[in-house]
Tab-separated table of C-alpha atoms and ligand atoms in Angstrom:
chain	number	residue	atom	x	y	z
A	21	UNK	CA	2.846	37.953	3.342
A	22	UNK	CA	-0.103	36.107	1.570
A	23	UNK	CA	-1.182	33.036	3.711
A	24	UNK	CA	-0.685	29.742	2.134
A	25	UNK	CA	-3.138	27.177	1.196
A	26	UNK	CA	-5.131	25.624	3.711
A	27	UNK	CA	-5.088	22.337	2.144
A	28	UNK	CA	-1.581	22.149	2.398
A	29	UNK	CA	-1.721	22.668	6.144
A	30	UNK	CA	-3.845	20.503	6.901
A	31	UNK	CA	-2.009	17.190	6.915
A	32	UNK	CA	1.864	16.422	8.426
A	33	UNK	CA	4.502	15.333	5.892
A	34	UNK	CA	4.695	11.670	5.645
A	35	UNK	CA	5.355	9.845	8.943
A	36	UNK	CA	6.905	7.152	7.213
A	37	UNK	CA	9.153	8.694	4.980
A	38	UNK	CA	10.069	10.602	8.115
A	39	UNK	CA	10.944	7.581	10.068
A	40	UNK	CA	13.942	6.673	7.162
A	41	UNK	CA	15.325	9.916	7.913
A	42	UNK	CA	15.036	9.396	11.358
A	43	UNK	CA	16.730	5.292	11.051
A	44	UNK	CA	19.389	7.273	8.679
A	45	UNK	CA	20.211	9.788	11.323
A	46	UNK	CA	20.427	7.213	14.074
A	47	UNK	CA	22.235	4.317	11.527
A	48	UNK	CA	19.238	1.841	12.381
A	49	UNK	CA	18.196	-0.921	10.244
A	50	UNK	CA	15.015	0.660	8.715
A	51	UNK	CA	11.955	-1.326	8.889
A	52	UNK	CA	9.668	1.452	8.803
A	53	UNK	CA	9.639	2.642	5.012
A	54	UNK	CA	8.398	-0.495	3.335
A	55	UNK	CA	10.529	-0.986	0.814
A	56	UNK	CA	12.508	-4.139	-0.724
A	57	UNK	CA	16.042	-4.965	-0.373
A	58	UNK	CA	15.909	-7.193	-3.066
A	59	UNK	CA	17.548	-6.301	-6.593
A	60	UNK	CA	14.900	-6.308	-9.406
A	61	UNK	CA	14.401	-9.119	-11.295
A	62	UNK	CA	17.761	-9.601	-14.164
A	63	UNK	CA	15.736	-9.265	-17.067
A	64	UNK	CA	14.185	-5.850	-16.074
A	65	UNK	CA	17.549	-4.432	-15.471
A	66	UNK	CA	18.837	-5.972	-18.504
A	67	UNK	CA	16.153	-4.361	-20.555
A	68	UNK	CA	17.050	-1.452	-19.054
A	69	UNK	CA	20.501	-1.386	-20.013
A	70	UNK	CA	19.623	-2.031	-23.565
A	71	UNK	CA	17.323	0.640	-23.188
A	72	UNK	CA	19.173	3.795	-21.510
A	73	UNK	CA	21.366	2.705	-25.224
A	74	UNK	CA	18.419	2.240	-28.248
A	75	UNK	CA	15.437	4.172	-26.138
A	76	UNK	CA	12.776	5.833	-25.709
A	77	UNK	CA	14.016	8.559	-23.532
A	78	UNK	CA	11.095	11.020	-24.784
A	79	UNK	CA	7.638	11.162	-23.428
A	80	UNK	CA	5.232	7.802	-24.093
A	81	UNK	CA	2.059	8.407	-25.246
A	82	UNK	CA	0.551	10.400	-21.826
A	83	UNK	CA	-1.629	7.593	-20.392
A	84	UNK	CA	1.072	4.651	-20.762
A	85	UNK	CA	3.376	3.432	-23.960
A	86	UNK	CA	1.160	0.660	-25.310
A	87	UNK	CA	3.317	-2.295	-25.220
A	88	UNK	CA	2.989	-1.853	-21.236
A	89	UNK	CA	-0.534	-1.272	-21.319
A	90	UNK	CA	-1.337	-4.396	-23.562
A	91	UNK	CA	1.287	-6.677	-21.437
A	92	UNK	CA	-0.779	-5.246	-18.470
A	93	UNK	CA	-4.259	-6.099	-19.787
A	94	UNK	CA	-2.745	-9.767	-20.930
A	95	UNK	CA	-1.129	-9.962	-16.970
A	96	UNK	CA	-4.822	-8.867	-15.589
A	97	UNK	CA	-6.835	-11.364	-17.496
A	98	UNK	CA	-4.278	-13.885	-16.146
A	99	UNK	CA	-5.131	-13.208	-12.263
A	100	UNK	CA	-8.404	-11.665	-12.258
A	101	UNK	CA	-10.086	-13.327	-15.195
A	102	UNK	CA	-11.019	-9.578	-16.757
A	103	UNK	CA	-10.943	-8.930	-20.042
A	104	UNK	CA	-9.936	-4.845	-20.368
A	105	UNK	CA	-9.524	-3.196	-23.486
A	106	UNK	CA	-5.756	-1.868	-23.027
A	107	UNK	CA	-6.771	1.612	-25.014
A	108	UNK	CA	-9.725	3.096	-22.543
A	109	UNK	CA	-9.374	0.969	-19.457
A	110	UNK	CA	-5.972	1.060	-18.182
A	111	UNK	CA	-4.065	4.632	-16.866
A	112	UNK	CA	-0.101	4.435	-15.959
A	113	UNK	CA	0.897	6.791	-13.454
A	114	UNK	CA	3.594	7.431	-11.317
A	115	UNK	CA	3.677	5.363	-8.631
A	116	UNK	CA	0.210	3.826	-7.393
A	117	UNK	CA	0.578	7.443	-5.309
A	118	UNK	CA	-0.460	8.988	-8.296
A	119	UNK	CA	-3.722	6.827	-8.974
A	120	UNK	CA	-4.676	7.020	-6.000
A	121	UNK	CA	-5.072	10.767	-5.839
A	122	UNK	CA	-5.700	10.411	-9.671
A	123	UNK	CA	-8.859	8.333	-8.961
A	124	UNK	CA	-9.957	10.226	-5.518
A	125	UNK	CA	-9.749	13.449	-7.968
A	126	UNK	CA	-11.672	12.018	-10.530
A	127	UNK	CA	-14.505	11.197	-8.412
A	128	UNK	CA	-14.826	13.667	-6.128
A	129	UNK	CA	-15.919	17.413	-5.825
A	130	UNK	CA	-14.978	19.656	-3.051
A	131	UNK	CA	-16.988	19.027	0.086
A	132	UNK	CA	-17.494	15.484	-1.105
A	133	UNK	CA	-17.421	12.554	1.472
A	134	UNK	CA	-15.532	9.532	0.977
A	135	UNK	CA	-15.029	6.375	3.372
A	136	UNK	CA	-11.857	5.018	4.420
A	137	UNK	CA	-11.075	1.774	6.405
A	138	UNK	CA	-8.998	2.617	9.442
A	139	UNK	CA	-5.937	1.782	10.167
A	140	UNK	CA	-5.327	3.072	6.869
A	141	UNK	CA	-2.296	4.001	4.502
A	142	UNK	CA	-1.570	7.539	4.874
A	143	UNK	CA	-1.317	8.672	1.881
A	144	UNK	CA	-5.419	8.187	1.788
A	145	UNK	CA	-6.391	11.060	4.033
A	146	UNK	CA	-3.661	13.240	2.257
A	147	UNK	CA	-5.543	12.471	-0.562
A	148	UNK	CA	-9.095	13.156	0.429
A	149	UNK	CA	-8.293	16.556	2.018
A	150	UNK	CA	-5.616	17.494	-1.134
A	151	UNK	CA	-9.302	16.514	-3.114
A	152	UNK	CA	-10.880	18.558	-0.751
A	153	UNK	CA	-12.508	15.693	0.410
A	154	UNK	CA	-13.813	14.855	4.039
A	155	UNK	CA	-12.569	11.368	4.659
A	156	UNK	CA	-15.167	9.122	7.029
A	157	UNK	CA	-13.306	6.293	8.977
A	158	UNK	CA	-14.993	2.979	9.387
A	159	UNK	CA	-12.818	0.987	12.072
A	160	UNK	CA	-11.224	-2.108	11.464
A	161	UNK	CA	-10.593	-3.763	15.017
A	162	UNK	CA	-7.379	-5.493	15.747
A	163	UNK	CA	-6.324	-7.819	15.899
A	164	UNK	CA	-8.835	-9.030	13.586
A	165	UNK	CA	-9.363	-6.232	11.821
A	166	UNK	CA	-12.825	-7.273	10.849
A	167	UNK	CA	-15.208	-4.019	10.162
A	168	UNK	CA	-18.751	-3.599	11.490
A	169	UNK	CA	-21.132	-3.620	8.218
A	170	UNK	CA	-23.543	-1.089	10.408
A	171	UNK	CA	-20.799	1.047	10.192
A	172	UNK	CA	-19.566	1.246	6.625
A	173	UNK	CA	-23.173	1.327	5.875
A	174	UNK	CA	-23.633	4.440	8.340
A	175	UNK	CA	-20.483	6.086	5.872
A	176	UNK	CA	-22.209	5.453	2.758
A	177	UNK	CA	-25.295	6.320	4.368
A	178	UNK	CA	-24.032	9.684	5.603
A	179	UNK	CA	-23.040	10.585	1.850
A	180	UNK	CA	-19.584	8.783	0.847
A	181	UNK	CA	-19.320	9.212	-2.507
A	182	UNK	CA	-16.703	6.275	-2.684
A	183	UNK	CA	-14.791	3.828	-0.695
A	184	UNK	CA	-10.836	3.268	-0.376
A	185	UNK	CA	-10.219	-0.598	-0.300
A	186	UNK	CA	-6.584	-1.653	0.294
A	187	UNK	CA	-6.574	-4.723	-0.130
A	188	UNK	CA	-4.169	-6.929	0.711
A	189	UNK	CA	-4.130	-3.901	3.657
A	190	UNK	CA	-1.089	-1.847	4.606
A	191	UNK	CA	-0.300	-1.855	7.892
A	192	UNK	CA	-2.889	-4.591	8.947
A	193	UNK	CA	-1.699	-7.387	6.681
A	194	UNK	CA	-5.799	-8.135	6.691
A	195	UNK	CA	-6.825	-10.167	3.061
A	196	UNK	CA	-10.560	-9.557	2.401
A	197	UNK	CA	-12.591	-12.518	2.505
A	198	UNK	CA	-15.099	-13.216	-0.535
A	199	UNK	CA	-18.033	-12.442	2.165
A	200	UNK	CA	-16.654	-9.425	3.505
A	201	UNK	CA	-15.849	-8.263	-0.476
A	202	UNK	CA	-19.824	-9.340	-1.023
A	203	UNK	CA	-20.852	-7.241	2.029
A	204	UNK	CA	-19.022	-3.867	0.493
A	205	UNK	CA	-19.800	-4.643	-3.004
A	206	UNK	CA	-23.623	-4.972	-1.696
A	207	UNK	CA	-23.881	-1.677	-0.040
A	208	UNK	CA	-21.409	0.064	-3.047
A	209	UNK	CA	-24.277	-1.016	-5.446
A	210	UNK	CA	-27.190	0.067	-2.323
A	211	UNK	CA	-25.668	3.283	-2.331
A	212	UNK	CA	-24.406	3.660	-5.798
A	213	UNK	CA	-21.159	4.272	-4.671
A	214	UNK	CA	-17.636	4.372	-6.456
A	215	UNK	CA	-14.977	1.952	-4.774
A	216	UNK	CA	-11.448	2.958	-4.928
A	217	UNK	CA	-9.227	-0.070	-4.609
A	218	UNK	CA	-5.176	-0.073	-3.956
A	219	UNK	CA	-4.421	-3.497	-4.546
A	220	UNK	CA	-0.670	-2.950	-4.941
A	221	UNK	CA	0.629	-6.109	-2.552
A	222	UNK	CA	-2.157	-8.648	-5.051
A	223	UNK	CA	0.818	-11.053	-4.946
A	224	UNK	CA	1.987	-10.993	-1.742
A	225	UNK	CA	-0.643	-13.057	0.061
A	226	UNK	CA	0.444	-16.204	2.953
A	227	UNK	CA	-1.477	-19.448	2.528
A	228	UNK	CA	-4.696	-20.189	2.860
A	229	UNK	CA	-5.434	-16.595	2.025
A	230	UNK	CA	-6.433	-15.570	-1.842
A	231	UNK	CA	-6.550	-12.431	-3.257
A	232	UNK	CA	-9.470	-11.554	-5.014
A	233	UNK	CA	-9.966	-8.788	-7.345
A	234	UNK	CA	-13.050	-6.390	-6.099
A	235	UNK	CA	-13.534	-5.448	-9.636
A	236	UNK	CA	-14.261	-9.057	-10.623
A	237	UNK	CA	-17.319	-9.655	-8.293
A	238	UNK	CA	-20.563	-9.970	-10.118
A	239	UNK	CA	-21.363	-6.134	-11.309
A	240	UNK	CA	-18.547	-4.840	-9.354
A	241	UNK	CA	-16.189	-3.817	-12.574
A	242	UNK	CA	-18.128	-0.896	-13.424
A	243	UNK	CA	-17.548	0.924	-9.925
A	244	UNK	CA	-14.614	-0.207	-9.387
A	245	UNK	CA	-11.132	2.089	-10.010
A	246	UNK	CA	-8.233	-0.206	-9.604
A	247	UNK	CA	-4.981	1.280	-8.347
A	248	UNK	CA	-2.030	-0.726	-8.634
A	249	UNK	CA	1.588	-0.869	-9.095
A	250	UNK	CA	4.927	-2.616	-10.446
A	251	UNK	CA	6.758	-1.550	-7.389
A	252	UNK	CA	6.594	-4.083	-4.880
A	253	UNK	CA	5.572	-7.261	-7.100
A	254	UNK	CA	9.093	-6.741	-9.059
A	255	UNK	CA	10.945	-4.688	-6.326
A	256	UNK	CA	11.349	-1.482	-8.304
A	257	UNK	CA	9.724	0.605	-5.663
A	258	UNK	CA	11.841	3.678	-7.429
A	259	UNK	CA	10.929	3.427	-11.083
A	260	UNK	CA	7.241	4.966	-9.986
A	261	UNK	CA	5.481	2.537	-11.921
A	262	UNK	CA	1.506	2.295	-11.384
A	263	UNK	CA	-1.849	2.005	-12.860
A	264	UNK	CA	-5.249	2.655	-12.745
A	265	UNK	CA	-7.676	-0.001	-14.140
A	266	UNK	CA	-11.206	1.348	-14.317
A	267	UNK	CA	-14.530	1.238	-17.197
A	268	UNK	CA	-13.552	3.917	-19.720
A	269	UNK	CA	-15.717	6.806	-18.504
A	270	UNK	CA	-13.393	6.813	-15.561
A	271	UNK	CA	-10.293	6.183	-17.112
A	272	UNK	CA	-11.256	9.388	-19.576
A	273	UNK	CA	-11.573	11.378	-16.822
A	274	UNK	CA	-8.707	10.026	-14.956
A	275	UNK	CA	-6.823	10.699	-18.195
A	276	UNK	CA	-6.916	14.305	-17.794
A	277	UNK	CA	-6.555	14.421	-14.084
A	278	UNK	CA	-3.345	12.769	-14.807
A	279	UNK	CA	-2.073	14.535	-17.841
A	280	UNK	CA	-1.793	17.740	-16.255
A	281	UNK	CA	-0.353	16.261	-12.870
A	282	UNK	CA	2.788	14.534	-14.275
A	283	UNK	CA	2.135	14.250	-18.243
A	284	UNK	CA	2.959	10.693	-17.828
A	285	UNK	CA	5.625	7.749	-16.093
A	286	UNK	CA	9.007	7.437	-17.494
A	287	UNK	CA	8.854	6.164	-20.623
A	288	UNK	CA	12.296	4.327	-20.467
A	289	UNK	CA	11.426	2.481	-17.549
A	290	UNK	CA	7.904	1.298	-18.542
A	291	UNK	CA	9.680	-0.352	-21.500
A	292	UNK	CA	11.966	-1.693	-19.786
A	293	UNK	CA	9.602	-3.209	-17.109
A	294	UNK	CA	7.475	-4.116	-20.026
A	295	UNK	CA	8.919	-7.497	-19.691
A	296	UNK	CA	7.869	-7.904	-15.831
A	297	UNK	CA	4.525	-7.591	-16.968
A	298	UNK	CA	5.005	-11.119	-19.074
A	299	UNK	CA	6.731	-13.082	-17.187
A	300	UNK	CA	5.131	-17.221	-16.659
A	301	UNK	CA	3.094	-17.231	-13.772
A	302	UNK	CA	6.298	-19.335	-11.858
A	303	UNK	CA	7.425	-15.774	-11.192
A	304	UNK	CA	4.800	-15.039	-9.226
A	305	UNK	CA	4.258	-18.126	-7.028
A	306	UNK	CA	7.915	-17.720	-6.363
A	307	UNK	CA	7.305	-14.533	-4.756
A	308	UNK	CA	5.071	-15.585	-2.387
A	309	UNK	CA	7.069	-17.796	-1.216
A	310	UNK	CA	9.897	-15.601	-1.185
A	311	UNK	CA	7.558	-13.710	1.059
A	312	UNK	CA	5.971	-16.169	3.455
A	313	UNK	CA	9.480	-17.816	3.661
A	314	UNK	CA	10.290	-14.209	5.369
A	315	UNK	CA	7.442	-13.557	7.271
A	316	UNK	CA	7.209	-16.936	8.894
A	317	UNK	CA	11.476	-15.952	9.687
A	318	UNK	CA	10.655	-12.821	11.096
A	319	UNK	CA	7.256	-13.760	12.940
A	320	UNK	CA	9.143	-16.798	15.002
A	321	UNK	CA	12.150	-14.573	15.983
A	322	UNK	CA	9.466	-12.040	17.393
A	323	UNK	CA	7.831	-15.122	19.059
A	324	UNK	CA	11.237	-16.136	20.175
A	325	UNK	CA	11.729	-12.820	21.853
A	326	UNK	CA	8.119	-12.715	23.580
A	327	UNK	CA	7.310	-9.743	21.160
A	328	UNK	CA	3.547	-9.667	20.767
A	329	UNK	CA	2.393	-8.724	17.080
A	330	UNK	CA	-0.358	-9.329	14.659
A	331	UNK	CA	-0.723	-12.081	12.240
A	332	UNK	CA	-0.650	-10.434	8.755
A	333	UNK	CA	-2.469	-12.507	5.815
A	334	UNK	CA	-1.042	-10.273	2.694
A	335	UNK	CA	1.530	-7.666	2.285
A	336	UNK	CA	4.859	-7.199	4.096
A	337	UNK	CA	4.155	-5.430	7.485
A	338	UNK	CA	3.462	-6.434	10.867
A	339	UNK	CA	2.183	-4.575	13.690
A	340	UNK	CA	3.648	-4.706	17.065
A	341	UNK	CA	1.901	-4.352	20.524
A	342	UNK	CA	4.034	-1.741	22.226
A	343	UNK	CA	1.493	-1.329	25.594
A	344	UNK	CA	3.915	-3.123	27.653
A	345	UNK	CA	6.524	-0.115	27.684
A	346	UNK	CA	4.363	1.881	29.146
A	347	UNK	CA	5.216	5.180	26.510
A	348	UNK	CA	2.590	8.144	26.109
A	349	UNK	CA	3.549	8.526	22.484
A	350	UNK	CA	4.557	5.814	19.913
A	351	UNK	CA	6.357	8.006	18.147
A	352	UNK	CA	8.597	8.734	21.134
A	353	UNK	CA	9.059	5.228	21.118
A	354	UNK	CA	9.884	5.127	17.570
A	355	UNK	CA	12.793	7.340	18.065
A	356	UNK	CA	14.250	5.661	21.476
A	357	UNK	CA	13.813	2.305	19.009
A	358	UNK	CA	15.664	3.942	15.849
A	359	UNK	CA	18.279	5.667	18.479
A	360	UNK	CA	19.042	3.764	21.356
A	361	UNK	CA	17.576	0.021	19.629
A	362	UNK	CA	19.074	0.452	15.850
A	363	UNK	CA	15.856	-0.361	14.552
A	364	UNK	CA	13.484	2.289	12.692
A	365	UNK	CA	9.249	1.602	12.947
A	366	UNK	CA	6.733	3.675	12.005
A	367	UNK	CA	4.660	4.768	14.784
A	368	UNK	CA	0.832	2.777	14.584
A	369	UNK	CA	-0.953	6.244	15.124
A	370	UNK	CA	0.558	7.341	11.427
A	371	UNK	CA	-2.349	4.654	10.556
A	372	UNK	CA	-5.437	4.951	13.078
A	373	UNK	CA	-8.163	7.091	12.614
A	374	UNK	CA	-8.561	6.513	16.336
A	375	UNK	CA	-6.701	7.081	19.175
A	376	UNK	CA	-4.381	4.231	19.008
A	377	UNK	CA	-1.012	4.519	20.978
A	378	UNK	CA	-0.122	0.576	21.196
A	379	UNK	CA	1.244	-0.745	18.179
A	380	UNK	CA	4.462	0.362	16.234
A	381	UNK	CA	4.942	-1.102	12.658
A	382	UNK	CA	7.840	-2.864	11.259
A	383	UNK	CA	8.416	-4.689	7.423
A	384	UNK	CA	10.055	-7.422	6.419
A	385	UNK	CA	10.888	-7.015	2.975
A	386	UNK	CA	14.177	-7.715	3.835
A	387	UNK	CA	17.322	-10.226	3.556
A	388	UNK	CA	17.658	-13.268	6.067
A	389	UNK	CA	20.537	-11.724	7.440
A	390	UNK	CA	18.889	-8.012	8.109
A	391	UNK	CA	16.017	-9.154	9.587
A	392	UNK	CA	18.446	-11.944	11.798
A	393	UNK	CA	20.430	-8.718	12.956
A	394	UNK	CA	17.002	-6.609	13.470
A	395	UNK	CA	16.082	-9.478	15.583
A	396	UNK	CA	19.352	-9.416	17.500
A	397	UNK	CA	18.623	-5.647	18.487
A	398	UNK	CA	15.370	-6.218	19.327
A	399	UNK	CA	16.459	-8.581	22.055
A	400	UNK	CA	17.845	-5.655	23.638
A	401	UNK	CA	14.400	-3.741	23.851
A	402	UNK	CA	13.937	-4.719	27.617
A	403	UNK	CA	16.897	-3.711	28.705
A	404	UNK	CA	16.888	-0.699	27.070
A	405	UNK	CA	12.884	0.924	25.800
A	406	UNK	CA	12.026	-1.331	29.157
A	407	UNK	CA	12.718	1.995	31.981
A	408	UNK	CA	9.266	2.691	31.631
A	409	UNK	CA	7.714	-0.708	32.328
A	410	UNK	CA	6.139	0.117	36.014
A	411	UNK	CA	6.274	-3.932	35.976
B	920	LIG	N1	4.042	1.675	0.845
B	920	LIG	C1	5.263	1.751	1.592
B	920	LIG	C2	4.977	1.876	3.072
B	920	LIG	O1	3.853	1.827	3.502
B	920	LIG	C3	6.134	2.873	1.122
B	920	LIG	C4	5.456	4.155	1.079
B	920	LIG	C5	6.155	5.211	0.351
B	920	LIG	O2	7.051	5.802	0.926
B	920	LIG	N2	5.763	5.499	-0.868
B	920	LIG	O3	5.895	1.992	3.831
C-alpha cells in the first residue's frame, strides 16, 4: 500500500472534541468542548422557520449572500469604527475554522514560518502544518500570560511571515491591552508581517477589560486578516457561521482558497442569522453580562472549593492548576475527572507549546444549575483524583 500524506500524520485529532466523546462515554457534565447551552436567540430561530418554508436552500453567492455581508459590515462599523466595503472585504466561511486555515493558506507558502502565541487554540498548529507551515511559539506565561516582546520579535525576526492573535484568547481568557496590541502592531509593520487575528469571543469580555479590534490601530487594517464568527456571540456554535474581514487583495485571494474548500456556508442559515447581525447594541451588553454573571458563579464555587485557577478577562474558559494531584499526565487526569468525577476538561497540554502538565481546562458556557451540579462533583475531587497527593 501507498503511504499516506505526511501532513496528515503529523498532528493528533482534536483533543477537545475527543474529550466530549470521552464526558459522553463516562455520562459527565462536559466542560471541555466549549460550547453554549443556551438556545439561540428567538428571532434567529424564527427566521429560520420561515426560512426552511420560502428559502434559499441553494448555494449563496460563494463568498457570503449579501444581505449577511452588508448587515456584517453595518455590525463592524458599529464596534470597531471600520468602514469595509461589504463586496471585497468581507469572506463567510464555515465556521471561523475555515478562515482560519482560509487566511493561514492565503498567506503562506510551503516552508513558510508563522508565529503563534502559546498556550494556543489547537486548531492553529493544525493549520500551519495542513499549510505546510512551521509554526514558531512565543510563550505567554501564566498566570499572566503576558509575552516577552524580545521574543515575538526573535519569531518575526527568524522569518514569520505572519502572526496568529486570538484575542480575547482561548484557553487563557487573556484580553490584549492597547500597549501590548501597539507592541505587535509595531514589530508587524518592522517586519512587514501579516497578522492573523481570531477574534471570535469580541463580545465576551469581564469589566474593566475592552476589546479592541487589531485591525483598527493606526495602519494596522491593511495587515490585518480578521477571523471571526456568529457562533458563540448568538450561541449557534452548529450553523458554521464565520468570516474573514481583510483589505481586498486578501480577501481575493482568500476567495479562492475558500471556493474550492467548501464552495460556501449554508445559505439558509446565513439568512436566517442575517437578523443576529442587526440586532440594537442592548443585545450585546446583555451578553456580557450573561457571561460575567456566569463566570463570577463559577469562579466563587471554585474558590469555595479551594480549587486554584486563573482569572480569565474575555472568553468562556478557565484554566485550572492541577499540580496538587500529583498526576504525570493531564490527560490521565482528564479521564479519572470525566470517569470517576462526572466532569469532562480538556487536558492544558492540548494548548502549550511547552511542556506544561499543571493545568486542565474547563468552560462555563453553561446554565446556573449545570455549572451548580459541576461544582457539586468537583467537591468530590479530593476524595477521589486525591490518591496521588503524597501530601
Ligand atoms: N472553540 C471551542 C473550544 O475551544 C470549540 C472548538 C470546536 O470544537 N470547534 O472548545
Amino acid at each position: 500500500m501507498q503511504e499516506l500524506s505526511i501532513r496528515s500524520e503529523r498532528f493528533t485529532d482534536s483533543v477537545i472534541r475527543r474529550m466530549t466523546r470521552i464526558c459522553d462515554e463516562y455520562g459527565a457534565i462536559n466542560l471541555s468542548q466549549g460550547f453554549p447551552d443556551d438556545a439561540p436567540p428567538v428571532e434567529l430561530t424564527n427566521r429560520l422557520a420561515e426560512v426552511a418554508a420560502d428559502g434559499p436552500h441553494q448555494y449563496a453567492v460563494t463568498w457570503g449572500a449579501e444581505n449577511f455581508r452588508n448587515a456584517l459590515a453595518k455590525k463592524f462599523k458599529n464596534f470597531s469604527g471600520i468602514t469595509i466595503d461589504p463586496q471585497s472585504e468581507v469572506l463567510v466561511t464555515c465556521g471561523s475554522t475555515e478562515a482560519m486555515i482560509a487566511a493561514v493558506m492565503t498567506v503562506c507558502n510551503p516552508g513558510d514560518r508563522v508565529a503563534v502565541f502559546s498556550p494556543f487554540y489547537e486548531n492553529y498548529g493544525a493549520d500551519a502544518i495542513l499549510c505546510g507551515a512551521e509554526a514558531i511559539y512565543v510563550p505567554m506565561r501564566p498566570p499572566s500570560f503576558d509575552f516577552d516582546a524580545d521574543a515575538l520579535e526573535k519569531a518575526f525576526a527568524s522569518g514569520a511571515k505572519a502572526l496568529i492573535l486570538c484575542n480575547p484568547s482561548n484557553p487563557s481568557g487573556k484580553v490584549f491591552s492597547l500597549a501590548e496590541l501597539e507592541t505587535i502592531a509595531r514589530l508587524a509593520e518592522k517586519y512587514d508581517a501579516f497578522v492573523i487575528t481570531d477574534e471570535v469571543y469580541e463580545h465576551i469580555v469581564f469589566e474593566p477589560y475592552q476589546h479592541i479590534y487589531f485591525a483598527s490601530l493606526p495602519g494596522m487594517f491593511e495587515r490585518t486578516i480578521m477571523c471571526g464568527s456568529l457562533s458563540k456571540t448568538y450561541h449557534i456554535t452548529g450553523w458554521r457561521l464565520g468570516y474573514i474581514i481583510a483589505p481586498t487583495s486578501v480577501v481575493e485571494r482568500a476567495k479562492k482558497v475558500h471556493d474550492f474548500l467548501t464552495v460556501g456556508a449554508a445559505s439558509p442559515l446565513q439568512e436566517a442569522a442575517t437578523i443576529g447581525l442587526e440586532f440594537a447594541d442592548s443585545y450585546y451588553t446583555d451578553l456580557r453580562t450573561h457571561y460575567t454573571e456566569k463566570r463570577d458563579f463559577f469562579l466563587s464555587g471554585l474558590d469555595k472549593l479551594g480549587i486554584k485557577h486563573t482569572n480569565p478577562q474575555g472568553a468562556y474558559y478557565v484554566l485550572v492548576d492541577i499540580s496538587e494531584f500529583g498526576y504525570e499526565s493531564d490527560m490521565d487526569f482528564c479521564i479519572d475527572l470525566a470517569q470517576k468525577v462526572g466532569v469532562g476538561a480538556v487536558p492544558g497540554s492540548a494548548f502549550f507549546n511547552e511542556e506544561e502538565n499543571r493545568y486542565i481546562r474547563l468552560h462555563f458556557a453553561k446554565s446556573e444549575k449545570m455549572l451548580s451540579k459541576a461544582l457539586q462533583r468537583l467537591a468530590s475531587l479530593p476524595e477521589r483524583l486525591g490518591q496521588r497527593n503524597p501530601s
